[in-house]
XYZ file of C-alpha atoms in Angstrom:
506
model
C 47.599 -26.838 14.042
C 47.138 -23.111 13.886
C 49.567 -20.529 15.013
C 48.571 -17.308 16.121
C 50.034 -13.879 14.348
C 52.099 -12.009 16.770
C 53.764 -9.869 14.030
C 53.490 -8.371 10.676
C 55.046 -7.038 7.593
C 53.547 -4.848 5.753
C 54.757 -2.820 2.532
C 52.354 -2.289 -0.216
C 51.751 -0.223 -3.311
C 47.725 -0.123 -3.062
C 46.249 0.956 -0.144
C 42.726 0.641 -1.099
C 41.151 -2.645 1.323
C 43.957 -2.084 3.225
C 42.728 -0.205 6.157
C 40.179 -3.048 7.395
C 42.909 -5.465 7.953
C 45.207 -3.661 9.676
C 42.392 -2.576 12.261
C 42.313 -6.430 12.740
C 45.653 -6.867 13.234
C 45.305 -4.197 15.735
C 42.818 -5.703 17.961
C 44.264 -9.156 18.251
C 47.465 -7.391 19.230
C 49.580 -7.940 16.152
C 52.983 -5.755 16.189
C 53.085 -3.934 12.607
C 56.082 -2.852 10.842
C 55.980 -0.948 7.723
C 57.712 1.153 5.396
C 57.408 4.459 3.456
C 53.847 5.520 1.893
C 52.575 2.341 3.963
C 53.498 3.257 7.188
C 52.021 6.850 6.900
C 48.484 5.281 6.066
C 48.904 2.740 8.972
C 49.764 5.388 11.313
C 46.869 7.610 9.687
C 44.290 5.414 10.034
C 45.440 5.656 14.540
C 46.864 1.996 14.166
C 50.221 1.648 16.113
C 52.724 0.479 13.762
C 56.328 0.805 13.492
C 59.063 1.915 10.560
C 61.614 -1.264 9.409
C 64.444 1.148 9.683
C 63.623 1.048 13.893
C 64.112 -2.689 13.346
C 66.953 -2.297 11.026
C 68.954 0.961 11.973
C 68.966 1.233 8.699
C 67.377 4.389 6.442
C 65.976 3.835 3.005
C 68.438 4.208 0.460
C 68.854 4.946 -3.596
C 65.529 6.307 -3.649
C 63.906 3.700 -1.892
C 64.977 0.889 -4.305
C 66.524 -0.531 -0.883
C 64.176 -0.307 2.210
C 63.580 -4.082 3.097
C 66.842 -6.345 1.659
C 68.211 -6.717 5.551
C 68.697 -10.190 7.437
C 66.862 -9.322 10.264
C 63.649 -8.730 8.075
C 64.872 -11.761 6.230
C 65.830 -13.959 8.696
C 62.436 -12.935 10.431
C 60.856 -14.542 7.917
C 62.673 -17.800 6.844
C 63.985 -19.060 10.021
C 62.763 -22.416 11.253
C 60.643 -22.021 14.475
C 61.301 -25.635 15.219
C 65.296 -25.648 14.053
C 67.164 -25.364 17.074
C 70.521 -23.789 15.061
C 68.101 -21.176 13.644
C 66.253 -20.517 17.126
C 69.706 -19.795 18.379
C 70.530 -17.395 15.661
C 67.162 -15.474 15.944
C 68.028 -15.339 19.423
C 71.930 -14.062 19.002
C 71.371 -11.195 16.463
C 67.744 -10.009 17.892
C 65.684 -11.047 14.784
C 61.938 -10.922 15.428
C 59.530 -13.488 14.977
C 57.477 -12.094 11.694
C 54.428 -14.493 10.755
C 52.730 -12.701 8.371
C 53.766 -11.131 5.188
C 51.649 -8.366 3.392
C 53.568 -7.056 0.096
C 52.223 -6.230 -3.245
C 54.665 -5.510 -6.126
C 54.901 -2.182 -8.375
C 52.786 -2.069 -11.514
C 55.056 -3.095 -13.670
C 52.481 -4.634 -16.307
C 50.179 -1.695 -15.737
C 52.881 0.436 -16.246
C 53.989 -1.180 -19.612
C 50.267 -1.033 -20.786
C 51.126 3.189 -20.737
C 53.766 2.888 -23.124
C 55.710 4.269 -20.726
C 59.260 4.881 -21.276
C 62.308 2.335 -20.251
C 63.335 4.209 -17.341
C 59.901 4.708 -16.213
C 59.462 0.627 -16.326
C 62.842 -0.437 -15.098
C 61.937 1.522 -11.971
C 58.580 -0.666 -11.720
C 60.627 -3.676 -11.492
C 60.213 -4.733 -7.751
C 62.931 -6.427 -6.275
C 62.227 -6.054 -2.866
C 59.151 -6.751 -2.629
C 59.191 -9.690 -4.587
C 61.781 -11.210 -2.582
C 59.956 -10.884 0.466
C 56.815 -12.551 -1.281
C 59.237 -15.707 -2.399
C 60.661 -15.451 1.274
C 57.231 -16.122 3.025
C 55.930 -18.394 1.023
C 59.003 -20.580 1.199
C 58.314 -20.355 4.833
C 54.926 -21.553 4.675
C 55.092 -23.557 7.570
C 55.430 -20.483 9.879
C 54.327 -17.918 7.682
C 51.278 -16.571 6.149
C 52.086 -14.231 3.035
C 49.528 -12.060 1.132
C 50.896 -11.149 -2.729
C 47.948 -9.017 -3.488
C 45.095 -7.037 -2.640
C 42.562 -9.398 -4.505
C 43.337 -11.674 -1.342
C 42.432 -8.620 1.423
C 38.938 -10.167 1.690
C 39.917 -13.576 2.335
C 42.760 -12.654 4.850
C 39.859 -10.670 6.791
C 37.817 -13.556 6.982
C 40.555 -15.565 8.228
C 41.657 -13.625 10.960
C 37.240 -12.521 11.990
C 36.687 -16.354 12.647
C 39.960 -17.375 13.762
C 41.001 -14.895 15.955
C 44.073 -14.244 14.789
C 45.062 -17.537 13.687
C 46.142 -19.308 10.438
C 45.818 -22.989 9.978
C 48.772 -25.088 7.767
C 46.533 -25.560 5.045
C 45.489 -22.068 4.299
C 49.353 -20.631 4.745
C 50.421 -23.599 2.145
C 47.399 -21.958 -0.363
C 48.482 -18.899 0.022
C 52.123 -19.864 -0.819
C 50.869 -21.044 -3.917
C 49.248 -18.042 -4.793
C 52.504 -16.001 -4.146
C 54.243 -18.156 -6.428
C 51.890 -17.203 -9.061
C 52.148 -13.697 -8.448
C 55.604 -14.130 -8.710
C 56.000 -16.033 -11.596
C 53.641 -14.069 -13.127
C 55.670 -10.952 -12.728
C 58.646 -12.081 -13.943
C 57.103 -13.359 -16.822
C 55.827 -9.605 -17.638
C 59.327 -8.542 -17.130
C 60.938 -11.352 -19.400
C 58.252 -10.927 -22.370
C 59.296 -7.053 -22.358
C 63.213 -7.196 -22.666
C 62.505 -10.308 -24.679
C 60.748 -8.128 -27.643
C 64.111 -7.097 -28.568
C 66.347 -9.321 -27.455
C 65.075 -12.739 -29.000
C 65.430 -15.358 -26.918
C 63.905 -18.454 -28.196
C 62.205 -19.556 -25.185
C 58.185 -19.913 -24.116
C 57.144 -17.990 -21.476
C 53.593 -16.761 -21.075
C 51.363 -16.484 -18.003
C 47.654 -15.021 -18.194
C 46.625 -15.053 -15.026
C 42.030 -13.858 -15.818
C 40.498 -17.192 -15.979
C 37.012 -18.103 -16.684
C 35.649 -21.804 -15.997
C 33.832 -22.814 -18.975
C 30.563 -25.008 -19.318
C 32.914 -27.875 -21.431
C 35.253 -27.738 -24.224
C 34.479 -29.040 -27.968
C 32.046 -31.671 -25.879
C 30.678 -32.132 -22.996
C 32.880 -34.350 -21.459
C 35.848 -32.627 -21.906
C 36.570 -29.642 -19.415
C 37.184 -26.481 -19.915
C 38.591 -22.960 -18.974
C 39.427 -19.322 -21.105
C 42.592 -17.594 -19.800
C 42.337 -14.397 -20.978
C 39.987 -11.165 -20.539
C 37.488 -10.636 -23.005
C 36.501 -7.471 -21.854
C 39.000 -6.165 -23.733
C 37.566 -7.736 -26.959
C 34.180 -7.021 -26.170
C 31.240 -6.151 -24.011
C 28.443 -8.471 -24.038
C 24.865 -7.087 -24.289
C 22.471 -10.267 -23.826
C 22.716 -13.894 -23.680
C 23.933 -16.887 -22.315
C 27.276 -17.799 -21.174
C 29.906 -18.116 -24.037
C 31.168 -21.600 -24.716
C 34.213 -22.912 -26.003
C 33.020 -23.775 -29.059
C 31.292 -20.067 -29.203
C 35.006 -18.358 -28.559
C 36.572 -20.066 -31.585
C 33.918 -18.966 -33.623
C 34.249 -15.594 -32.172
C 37.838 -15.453 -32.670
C 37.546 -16.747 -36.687
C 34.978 -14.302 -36.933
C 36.884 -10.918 -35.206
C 40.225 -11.688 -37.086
C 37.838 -12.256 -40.262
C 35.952 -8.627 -40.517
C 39.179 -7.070 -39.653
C 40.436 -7.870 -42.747
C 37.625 -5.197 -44.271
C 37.650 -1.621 -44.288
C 34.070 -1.656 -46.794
C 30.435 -2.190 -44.865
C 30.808 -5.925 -44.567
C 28.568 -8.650 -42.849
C 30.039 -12.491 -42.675
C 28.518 -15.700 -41.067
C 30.621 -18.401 -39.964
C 29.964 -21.492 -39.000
C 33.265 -24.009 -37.436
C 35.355 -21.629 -38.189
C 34.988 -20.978 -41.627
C 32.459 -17.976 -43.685
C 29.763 -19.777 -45.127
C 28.178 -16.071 -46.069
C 30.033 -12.968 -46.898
C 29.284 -9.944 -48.503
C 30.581 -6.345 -48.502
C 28.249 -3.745 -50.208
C 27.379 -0.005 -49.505
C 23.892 -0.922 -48.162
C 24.560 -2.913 -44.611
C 21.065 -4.838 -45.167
C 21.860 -5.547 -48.812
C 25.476 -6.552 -47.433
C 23.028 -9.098 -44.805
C 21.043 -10.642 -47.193
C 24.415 -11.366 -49.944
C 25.696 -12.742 -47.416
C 22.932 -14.981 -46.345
C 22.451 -15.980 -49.672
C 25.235 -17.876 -50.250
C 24.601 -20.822 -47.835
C 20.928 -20.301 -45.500
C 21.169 -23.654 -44.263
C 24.759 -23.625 -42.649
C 23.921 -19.811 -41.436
C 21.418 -21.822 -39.232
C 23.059 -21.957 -35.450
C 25.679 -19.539 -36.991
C 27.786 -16.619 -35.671
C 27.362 -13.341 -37.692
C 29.831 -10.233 -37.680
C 29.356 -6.876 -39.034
C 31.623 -3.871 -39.083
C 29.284 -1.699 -38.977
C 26.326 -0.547 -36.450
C 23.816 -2.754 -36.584
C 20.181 -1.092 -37.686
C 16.946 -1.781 -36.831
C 15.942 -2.329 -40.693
C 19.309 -5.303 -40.309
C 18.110 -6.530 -36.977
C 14.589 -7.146 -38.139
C 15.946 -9.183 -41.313
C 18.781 -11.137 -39.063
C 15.936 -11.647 -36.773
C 14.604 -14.081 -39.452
C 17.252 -16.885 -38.726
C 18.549 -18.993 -35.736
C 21.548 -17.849 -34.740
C 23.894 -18.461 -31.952
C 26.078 -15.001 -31.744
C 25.792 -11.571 -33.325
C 28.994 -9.248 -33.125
C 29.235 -5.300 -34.516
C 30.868 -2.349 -33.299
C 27.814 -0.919 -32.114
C 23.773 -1.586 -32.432
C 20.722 1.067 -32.365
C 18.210 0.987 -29.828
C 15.673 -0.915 -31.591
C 17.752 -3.241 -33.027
C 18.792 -4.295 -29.664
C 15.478 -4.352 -28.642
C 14.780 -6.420 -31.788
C 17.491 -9.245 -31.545
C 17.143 -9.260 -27.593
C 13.731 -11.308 -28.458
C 15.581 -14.423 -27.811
C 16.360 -15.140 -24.361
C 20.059 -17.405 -25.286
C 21.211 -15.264 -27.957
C 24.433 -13.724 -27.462
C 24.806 -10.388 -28.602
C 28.818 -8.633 -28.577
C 29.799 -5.355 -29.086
C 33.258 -5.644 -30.516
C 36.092 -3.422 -29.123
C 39.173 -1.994 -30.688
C 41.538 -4.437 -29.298
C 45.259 -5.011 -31.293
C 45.409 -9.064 -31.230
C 49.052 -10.493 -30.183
C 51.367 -10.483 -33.384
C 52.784 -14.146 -31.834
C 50.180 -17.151 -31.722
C 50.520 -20.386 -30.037
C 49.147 -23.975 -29.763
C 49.809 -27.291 -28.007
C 51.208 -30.077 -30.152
C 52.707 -33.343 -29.037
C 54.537 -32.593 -25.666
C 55.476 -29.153 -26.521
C 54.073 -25.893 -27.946
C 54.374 -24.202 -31.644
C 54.564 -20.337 -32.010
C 54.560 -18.715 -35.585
C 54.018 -14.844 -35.868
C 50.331 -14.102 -36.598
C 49.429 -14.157 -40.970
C 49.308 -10.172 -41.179
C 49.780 -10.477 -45.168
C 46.627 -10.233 -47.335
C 46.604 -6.683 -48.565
C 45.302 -5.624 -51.880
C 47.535 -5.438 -55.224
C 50.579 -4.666 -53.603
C 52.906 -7.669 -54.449
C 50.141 -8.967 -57.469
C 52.099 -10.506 -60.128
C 50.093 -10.727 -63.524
C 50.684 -13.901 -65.001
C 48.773 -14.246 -67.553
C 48.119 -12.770 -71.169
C 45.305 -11.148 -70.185
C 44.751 -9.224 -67.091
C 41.849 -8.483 -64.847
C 39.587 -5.485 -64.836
C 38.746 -3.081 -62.147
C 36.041 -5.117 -60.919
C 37.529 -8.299 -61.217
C 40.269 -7.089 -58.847
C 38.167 -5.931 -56.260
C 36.880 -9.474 -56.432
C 40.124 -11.239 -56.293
C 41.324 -9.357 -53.277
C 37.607 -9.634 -51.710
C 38.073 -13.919 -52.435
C 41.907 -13.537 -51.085
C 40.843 -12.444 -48.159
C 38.277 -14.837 -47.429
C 40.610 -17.779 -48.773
C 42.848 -17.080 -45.975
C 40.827 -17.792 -43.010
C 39.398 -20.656 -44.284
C 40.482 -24.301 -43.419
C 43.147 -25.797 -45.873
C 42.710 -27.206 -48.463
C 40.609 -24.327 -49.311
C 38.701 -22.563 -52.532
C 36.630 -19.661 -52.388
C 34.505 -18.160 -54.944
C 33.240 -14.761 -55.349
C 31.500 -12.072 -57.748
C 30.682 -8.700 -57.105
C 32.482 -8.851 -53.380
C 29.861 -11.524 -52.290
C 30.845 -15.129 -50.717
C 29.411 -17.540 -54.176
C 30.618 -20.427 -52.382
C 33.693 -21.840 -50.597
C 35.220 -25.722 -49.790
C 37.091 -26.077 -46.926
C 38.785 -28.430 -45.224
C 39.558 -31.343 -48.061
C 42.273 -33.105 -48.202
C 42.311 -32.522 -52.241
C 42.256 -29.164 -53.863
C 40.468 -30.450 -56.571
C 37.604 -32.081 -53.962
C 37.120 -28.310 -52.282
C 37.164 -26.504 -55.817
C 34.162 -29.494 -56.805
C 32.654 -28.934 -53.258
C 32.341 -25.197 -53.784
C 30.838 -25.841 -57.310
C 28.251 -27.714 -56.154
C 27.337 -25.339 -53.192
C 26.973 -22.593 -55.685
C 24.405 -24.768 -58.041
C 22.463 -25.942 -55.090
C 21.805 -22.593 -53.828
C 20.997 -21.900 -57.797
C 23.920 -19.078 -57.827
C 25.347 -18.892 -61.095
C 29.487 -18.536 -61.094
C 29.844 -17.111 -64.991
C 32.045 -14.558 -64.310
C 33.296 -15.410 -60.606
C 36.773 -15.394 -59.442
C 38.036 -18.154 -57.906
C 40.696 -18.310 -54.747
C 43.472 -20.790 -53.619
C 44.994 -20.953 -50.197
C 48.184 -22.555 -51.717
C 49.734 -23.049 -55.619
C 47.834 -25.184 -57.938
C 50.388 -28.173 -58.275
C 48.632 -29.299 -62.008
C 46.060 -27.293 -64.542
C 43.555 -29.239 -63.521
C 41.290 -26.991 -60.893
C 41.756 -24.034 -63.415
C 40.175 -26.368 -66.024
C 37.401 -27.171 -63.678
C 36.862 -23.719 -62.598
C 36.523 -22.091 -66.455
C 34.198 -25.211 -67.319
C 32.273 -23.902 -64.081
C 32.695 -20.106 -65.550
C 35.349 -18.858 -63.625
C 37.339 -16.568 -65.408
C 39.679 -14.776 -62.987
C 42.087 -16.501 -60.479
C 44.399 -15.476 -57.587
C 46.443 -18.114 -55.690
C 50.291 -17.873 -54.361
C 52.316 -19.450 -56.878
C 55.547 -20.811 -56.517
C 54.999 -24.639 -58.321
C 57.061 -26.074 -60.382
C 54.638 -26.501 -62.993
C 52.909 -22.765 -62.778
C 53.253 -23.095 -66.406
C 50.703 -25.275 -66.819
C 48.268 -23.492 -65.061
C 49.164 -20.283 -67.122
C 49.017 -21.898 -70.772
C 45.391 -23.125 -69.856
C 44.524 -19.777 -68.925
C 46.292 -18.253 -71.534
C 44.338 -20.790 -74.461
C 41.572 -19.845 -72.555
C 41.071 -15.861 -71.890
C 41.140 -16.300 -68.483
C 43.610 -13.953 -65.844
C 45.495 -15.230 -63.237
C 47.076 -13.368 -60.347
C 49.955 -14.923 -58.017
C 50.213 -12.449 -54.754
C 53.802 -15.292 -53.732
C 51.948 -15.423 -50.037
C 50.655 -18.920 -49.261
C 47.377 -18.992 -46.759
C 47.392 -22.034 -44.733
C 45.327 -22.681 -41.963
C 45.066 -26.132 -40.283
């Protein structure tokens, strides 16, 4: 059944949109009350509308922070039309009949986005407002509310074609989307005073959404909450897929982690190419070198601008995503050859310092790893120590060790990706799996470093690793039989470096 709007509410904080509406309203005969800012545009814009104080006898008070917390705006909105006690209430204290509900809230998460300062935000908490949206959409069954201007278009179609009129179904929608808005909000709210006061709770709402093509597969559905506009602007290509966002994600908190002209390729996750070098196109083809065959389908991230002399040796390969802070003209012009590939320019964009995943019938949060830095915290634990270069290599191998899949091994010379194994459930199986990546792609490992997401538990990787001509290692520390590890290297000339920071990733 629909019911016909006789009278409105109105009390917003963005005008813009609004003006078409309310000319509706108008000429379907819908009595308008407003407040403040509101009611000037209404009555600008030659629309008859009147102030809630007429209905109240009440003025705005405390500098507006109370303008609409009165029953018969209240009551207007929640009674039952088909409650006989509340018909007979409505009708005692001369509380009108208000059936539709048009309130946005104050920018509070805008506002916070400013850095502005507490007061500034405590006065962009809406309580009002707010109220009046929970109000309405309790009242569904009467009432039709509106919680934000993203919904002006809809509302507009809905009164064009129905004259007026709003069926059960498309009040109990809207409802829902007040709720959200609500929930949202308070969630904003929450998260702030939370950053200081600790609560050990879970709240988070992101309310940008983008339907996704599938998840990991293509049976499995799929959907990004989040924008990535602030992340980055996409120049070319075809939609991004799940599987293309984790890879982009790997890849962004990756390059961050270097401040030298560096190019990596990853591929699931982990770099099967990195290289950091003064030349970018000497840094490309390093980086390449370390594993062609997995760079095929890859993602590849530079943090640099992206040349035409790069572009036209990238252009060589099959690749799925290219990200860089910037690109030349002709290099654009140069990667854009292929229709599909999907080409990001990478913003400046601080990442959350909390991260989050499902697990079980709950969630897990853990502050984000911020910890790889360079010798700050080294600990020297053997004999002999490492030499200028060698350093540069561990912390080049560190780096890379931590943001690959546990159990993980990296190798490195001359701040270029050797090889890496990921993802074994033995150290010593990732330490032999790097090995033999490095001797298929013929590159030789006499005088690599080698890196260790967690503490070598026996001697026996740092065996394997000076047989393979490793002579440098960096890895946490912290086992009980460390002393192992440092007598081999000790009987053996080789350095080892414990930073006391373990690198997990699962």
């Amino acid at each position: 059944m629909k019911l016909k709007i006789n009278t409105a509410l109105i009390s917003v904080f963005y005008k813009d949109g609004l003006g078409e509406i309310v000319k509706r309203l108008n000429e379907f005969g819908v009595k308008i009350y407003s407040t403040g800012g509101t009611y000037d545009f209404i009555k600008n814009s030659g629309i008859n509308v009147q102030t809630v104080e007429s209905l109240t006898s009440y003025p705005s008070i405390f500098g507006g922070r109370v303008k609409t917390l009165h029953p018969k705006i209240f009551g207007g909105i929640l009674f039952r039309r088909d409650n006989t006690q509340d018909i007979e209430d409505q009708l005692q204290y001369g509380i009108p009949c208000i059936d539709l509900v048009i309130v946005d809230l104050y920018p509070f998460e805008e506002t916070l986005k400013q850095n502005a300062s507490e007061d500034e935000l405590v006065e962009k908490i809406d309580i009002g407002g707010i109220s009046l949206i929970r109000a309405a959409a309790k009242n569904f069954k009467y009432v039709l509310v509106i919680s934000s201007r993203k919904q002006y278009g809809c509302l507009e179609k809905i009164l064009t074609e129905q004259q007026g009129k709003t069926t059960l179904a498309e009040r109990k929608y809207f409802a829902a989307e007040a709720f959200n808005v609500s929930s949202h909000y308070d969630t904003q709210i929450f998260n702030y005073f939370n950053r200081q006061q600790n609560i050990n709770v879970f709240k988070q709402s992101i309310e940008h959404a983008n339907q996704l093509r599938y998840g990991e597969n293509p049976h499995q559905k799929a959907s990004f909450f989040g924008n990535t506009d602030e992340v980055f602007t996409q120049l070319h290509g075809k939609e991004i897929s799940y599987n293309n966002l984790l890879d982009i994600d790997s890849a962004i908190n990756l390059i961050n982690e270097f401040d030298e002209p560096t190019f990596a390729i990853l591929k699931h996750n982990n770099a099967c190419g990195c290289s950091s070098h003064s030349s970018m196109v000497e840094a490309w083809k390093l980086a390449l070198q370390a594993d062609p065959v997995s760079a095929f389908g890859g993602v590849i991230i530079a943090n640099r601008t992206v040349d035409h002399a790069c572009a036209e040796e990238i252009n060589k390969i099959f690749f799925e995503v290219i990200i860089a802070p910037d690109f030349t003209n002709d290099a654009l012009n140069t990667l854009q050859s292929k229709k599909n590939r999907i080409i990001l320019r990478q913003k400046q964009f601080a990442f959350p310092q909390k991260q989050f995943r499902t697990i079980l019938n709950g969630v897990v949060q853990q502050d984000r790893d911020s910890c790889t830095g360079g010798t700050k915290g080294f600990n020297f634990m053997t004999n002999k120590q490492p030499d200028e270069e060698q350093v540069r290599d561990l912390i080049f191998a560190n780096k890379l060790v931590k943001h690959s899949k546990s159990n993980a091994i990296v190798l490195a010379k001359n701040r270029m990706l050797l090889a890496s194994g990921t993802g074994q459930t033995s150290r010593v199986d990732s330490l032999k799996q790097a090995i033999e990546k490095a001797k298929n792609f013929e590159l030789p490992l006499t005088g690599a470093v080698m890196a260790s997401d967690a503490f070598f538990p026996f001697a026996d990787c740092i065996q394997i690793a000076h047989e393979a001509g490793i002579n440098a290692v960096i890895q946490p520390g912290g086992s009980v039989r460390d002393h192992d590890s440092v007598d081999y290297c000790n009987k053996n000339n080789m350095a080892m470096v414990s930073t006391g920071i373990r690198h997990f990733r699962h």
